[in-house]
Coordinates of C-alpha atoms and ligand atoms in Angstrom, one line a residue:
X1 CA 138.7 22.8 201.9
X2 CA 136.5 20.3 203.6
X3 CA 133.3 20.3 202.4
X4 CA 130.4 17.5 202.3
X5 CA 130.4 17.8 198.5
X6 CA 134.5 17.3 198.5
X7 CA 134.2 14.4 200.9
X8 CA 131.3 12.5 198.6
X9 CA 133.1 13.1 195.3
X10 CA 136.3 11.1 196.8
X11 CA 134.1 8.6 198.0
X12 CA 132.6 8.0 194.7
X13 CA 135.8 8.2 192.9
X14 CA 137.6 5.5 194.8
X15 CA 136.6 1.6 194.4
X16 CA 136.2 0.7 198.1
X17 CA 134.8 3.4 199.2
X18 CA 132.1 3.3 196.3
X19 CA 131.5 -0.4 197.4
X20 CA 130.7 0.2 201.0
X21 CA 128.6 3.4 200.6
X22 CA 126.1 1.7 198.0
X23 CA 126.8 -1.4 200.0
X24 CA 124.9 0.3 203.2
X25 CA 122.3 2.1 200.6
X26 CA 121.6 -1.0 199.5
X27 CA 121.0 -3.0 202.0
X28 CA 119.0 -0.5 203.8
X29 CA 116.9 0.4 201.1
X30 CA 116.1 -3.6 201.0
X31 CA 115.1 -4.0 204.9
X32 CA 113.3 -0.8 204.1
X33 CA 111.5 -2.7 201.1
X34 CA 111.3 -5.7 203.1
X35 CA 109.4 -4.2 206.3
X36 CA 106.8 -2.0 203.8
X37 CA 106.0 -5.6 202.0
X38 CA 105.2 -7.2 205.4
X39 CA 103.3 -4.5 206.8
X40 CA 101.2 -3.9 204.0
X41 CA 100.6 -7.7 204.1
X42 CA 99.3 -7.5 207.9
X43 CA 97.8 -4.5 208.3
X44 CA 94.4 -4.4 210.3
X45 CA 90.9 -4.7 208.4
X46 CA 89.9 -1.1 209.7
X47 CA 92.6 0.4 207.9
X48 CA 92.7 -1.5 204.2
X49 CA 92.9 1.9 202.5
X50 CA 96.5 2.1 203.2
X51 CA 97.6 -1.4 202.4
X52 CA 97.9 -0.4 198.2
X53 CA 99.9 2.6 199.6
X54 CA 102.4 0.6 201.9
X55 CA 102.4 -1.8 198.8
X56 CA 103.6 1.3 197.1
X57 CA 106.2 2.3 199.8
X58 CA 107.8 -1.5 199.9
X59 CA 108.3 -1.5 196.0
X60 CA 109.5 1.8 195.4
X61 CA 112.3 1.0 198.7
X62 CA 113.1 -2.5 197.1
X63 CA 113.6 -0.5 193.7
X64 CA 116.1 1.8 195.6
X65 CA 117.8 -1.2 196.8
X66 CA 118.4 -2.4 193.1
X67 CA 119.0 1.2 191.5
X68 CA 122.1 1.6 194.4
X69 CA 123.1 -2.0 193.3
X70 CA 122.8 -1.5 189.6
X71 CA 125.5 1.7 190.6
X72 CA 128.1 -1.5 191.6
X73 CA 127.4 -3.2 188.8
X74 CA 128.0 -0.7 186.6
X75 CA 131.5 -0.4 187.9
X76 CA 132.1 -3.9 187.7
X77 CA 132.0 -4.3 191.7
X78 CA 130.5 -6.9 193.8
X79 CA 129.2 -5.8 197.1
X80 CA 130.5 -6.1 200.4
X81 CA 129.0 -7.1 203.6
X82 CA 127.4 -4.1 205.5
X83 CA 129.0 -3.4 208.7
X84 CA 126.9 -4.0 211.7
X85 CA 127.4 -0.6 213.4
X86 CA 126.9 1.2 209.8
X87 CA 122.8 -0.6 209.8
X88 CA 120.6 2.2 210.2
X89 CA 118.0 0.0 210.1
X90 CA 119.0 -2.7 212.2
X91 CA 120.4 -0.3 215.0
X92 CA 116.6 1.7 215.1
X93 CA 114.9 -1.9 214.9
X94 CA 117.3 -2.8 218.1
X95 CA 116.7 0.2 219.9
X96 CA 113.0 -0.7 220.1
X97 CA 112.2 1.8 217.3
X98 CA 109.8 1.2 214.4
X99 CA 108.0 -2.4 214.2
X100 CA 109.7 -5.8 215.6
X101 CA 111.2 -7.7 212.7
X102 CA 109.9 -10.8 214.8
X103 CA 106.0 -9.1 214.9
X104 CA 106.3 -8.8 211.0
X105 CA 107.7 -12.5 210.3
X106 CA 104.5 -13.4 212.3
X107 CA 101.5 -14.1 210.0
X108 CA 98.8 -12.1 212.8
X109 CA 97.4 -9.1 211.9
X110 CA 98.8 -5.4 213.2
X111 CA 96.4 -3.2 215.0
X112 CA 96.0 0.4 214.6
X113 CA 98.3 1.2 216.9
X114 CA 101.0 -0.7 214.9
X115 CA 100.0 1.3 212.0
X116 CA 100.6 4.5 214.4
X117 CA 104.0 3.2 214.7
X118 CA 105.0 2.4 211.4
X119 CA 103.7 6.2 209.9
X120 CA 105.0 8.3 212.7
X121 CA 108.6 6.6 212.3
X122 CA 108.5 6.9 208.4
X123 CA 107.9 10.7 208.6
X124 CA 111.0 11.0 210.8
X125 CA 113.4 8.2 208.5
X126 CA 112.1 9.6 205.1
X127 CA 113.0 13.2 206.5
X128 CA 116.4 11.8 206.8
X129 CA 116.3 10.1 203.5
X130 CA 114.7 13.0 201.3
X131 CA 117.0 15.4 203.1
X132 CA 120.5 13.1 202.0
X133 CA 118.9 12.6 198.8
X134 CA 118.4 15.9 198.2
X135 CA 122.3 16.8 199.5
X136 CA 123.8 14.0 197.2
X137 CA 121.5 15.5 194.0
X138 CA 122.8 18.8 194.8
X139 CA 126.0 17.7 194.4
X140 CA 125.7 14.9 191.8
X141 CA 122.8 15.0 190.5
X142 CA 124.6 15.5 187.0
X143 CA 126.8 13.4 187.7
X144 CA 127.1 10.9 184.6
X145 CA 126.7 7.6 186.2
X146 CA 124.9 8.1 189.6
X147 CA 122.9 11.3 188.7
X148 CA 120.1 10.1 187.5
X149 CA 119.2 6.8 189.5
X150 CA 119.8 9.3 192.6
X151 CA 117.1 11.9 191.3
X152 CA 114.8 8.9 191.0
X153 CA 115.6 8.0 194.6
X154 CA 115.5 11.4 195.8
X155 CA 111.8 12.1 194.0
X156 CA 110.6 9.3 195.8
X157 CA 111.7 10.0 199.3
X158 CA 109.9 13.1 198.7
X159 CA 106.5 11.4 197.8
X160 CA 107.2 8.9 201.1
X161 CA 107.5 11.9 203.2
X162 CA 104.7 14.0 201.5
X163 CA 102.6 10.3 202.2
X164 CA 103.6 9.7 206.1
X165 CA 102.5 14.0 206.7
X166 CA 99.0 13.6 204.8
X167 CA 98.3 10.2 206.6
X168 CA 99.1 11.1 210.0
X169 CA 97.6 14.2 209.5
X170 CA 94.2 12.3 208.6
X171 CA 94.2 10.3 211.6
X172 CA 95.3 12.6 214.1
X173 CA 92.3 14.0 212.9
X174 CA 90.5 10.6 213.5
X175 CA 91.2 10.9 217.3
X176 CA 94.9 9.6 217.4
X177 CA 96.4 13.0 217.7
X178 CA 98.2 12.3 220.9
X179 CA 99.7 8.9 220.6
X180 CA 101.1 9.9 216.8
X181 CA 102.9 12.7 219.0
X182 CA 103.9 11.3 221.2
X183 CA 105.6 8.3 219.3
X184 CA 106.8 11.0 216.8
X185 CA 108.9 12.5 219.7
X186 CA 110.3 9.4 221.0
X187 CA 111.3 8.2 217.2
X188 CA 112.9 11.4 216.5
X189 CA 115.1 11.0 220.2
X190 CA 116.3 7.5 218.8
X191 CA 116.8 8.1 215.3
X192 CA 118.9 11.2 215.9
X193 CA 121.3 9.5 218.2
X194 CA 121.2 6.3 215.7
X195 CA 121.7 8.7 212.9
X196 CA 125.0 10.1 214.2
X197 CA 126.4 7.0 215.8
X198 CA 126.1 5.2 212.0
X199 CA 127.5 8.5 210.7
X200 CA 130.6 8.2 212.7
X201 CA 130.8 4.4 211.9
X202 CA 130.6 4.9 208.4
X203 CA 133.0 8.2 208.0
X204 CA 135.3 6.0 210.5
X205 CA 135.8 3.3 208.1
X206 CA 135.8 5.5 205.1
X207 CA 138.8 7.3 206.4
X208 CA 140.6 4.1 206.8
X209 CA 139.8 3.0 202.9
X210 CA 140.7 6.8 202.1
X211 CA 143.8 7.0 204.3
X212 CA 142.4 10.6 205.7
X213 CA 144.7 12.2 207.9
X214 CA 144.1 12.3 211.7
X215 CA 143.1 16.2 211.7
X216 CA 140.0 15.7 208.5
X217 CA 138.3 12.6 211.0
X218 CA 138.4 14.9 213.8
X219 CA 136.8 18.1 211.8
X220 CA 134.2 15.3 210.4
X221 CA 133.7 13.6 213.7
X222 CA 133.0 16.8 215.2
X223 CA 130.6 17.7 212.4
X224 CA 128.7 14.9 212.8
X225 CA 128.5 15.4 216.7
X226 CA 127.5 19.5 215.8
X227 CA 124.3 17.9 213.9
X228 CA 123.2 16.2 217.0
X229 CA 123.4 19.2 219.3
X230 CA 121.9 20.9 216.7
X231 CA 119.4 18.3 216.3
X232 CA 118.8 17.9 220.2
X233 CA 118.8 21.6 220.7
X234 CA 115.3 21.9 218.7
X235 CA 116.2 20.9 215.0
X236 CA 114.5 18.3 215.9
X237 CA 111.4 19.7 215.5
X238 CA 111.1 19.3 211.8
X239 CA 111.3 15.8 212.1
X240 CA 108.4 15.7 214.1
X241 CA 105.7 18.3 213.0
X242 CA 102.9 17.3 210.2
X243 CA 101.9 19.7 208.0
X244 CA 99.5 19.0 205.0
X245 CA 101.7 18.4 201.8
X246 CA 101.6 19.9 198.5
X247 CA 102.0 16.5 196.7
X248 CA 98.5 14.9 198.0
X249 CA 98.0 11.3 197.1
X250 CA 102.0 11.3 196.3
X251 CA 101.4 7.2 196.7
X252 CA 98.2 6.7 195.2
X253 CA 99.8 5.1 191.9
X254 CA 101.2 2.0 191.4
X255 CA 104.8 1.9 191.2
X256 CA 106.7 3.7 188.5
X257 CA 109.4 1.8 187.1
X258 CA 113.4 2.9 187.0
X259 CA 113.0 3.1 183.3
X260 CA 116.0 3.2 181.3
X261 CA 118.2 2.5 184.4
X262 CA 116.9 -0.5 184.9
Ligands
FE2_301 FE1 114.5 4.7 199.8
FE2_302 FE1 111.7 6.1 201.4

């Protein structure tokens, strides 16, 4: 039976394939970490309140980075160069999506609209991420190596996603109602399509490491291209709506450490 949960566990039992995944997690996790840092660096006087937040978001993405590494480690493995059509990150950055790597190497300050940006296209990525988080933890979350750092991760995305709702909500209040929808939309267009071409990549090179037969890509590929219709036919829509969260504040601490996995 083909099922996600059979597909991950064979995945996670085999060496290679166990390298690339937490390979990709890694790495995107660290961009992710990377970009928060820089924004929360440059954001605009008017909106200091959110720079401790953003802080927040950066360390608690950087700490994902290391929790997916400390997974290689643990199985003695080294890892392996990411793939550049299996970069999430990279591929929305390209498509225009999210803020310029260029305007965050640059030490001028964002403006609120930049801020706009970086919220709107947080609430659809940390969808994404709490929603695979939350698939892997039903399936693993017991599991006796990767269960735990991937309840951490999981917890987090949640409180990243609770964040991005409560803050857009607030200043779509303030008057920027129409731009935050209006970028919301177009993010959600672009990560969608992003989202299943990296899916295919990445199934596509685990079924070489896992020698899968011809017939199991195809039922996966067409999986994965099932989403997207799904997604274009109006799933989309809960990537894009804002409704007040019942974690408030979920950011408001500094950020907790991975004890014990660590
Ligand atoms: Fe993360
Ligand atoms: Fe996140």
């Amino acid at each position: 039976m083909l099922s996600a949960r059979s597909v991950f566990q064979e995945i996670l039992d085999n060496d290679d394939s166990f390298r690339l995944f937490c390979s990709i997690a890694a790495s995107g996790e660290s961009q992710g970490g990377w970009e928060n840092g820089r924004i929360a660096a440059l954001v605009p006087q008017s909106m200091r309140y959110l720079a401790p937040k953003i802080t927040r978001h950066g360390a608690d993405e950087d700490k994902h980075g290391r929790l997916f590494n400390a997974l290689l480690n643990k199985r003695e493995l080294e890892p392996v160069p990411v793939p550049p059509e299996t970069d999430y990150t990279m591929l929305l950055e390209q498509r225009g999506i999210g803020l310029a790597h260029d305007k965050l190497r640059r030490d001028e300050p964002l403006t609120e609209d930049d801020i706009l940006i970086y919220l709107s296209h947080s609430r659809v990525t940390e969808q994404r991420a709490a929603e695979q988080m939350n698939m892997l933890v039903k399936y693993f979350g017991d599991h006796p190596e990767a269960g735990r750092p991937l309840r951490t991760i999981c917890d987090d995305e949640e409180n990243h996603l609770a964040y991005c709702h409560e803050e857009l909500l607030r200043l779509a209040r303030a008057g920027h109602g129409r731009t935050i929808l209006r970028v919301l939309r177009e993010c959600a267009m672009a990560e969608s399509r992003v989202y299943r071409d990296v899916s295919l990549a990445v199934m596509a090179h685990m079924g070489r490491i896992l020698k899968w037969p011809k017939a199991k890509s195809t039922a996966l590929a067409a999986g994965i291209h099932a989403l997207y219709a799904y997604e274009r036919l109006g799933g989309q829509r809960r990537m894009v709506s804002l409704s007040m969260p019942e974690r408030r504040d979920a950011l408001g601490g500094p950020a907790t450490a991975a004890a014990g996995i660590l």
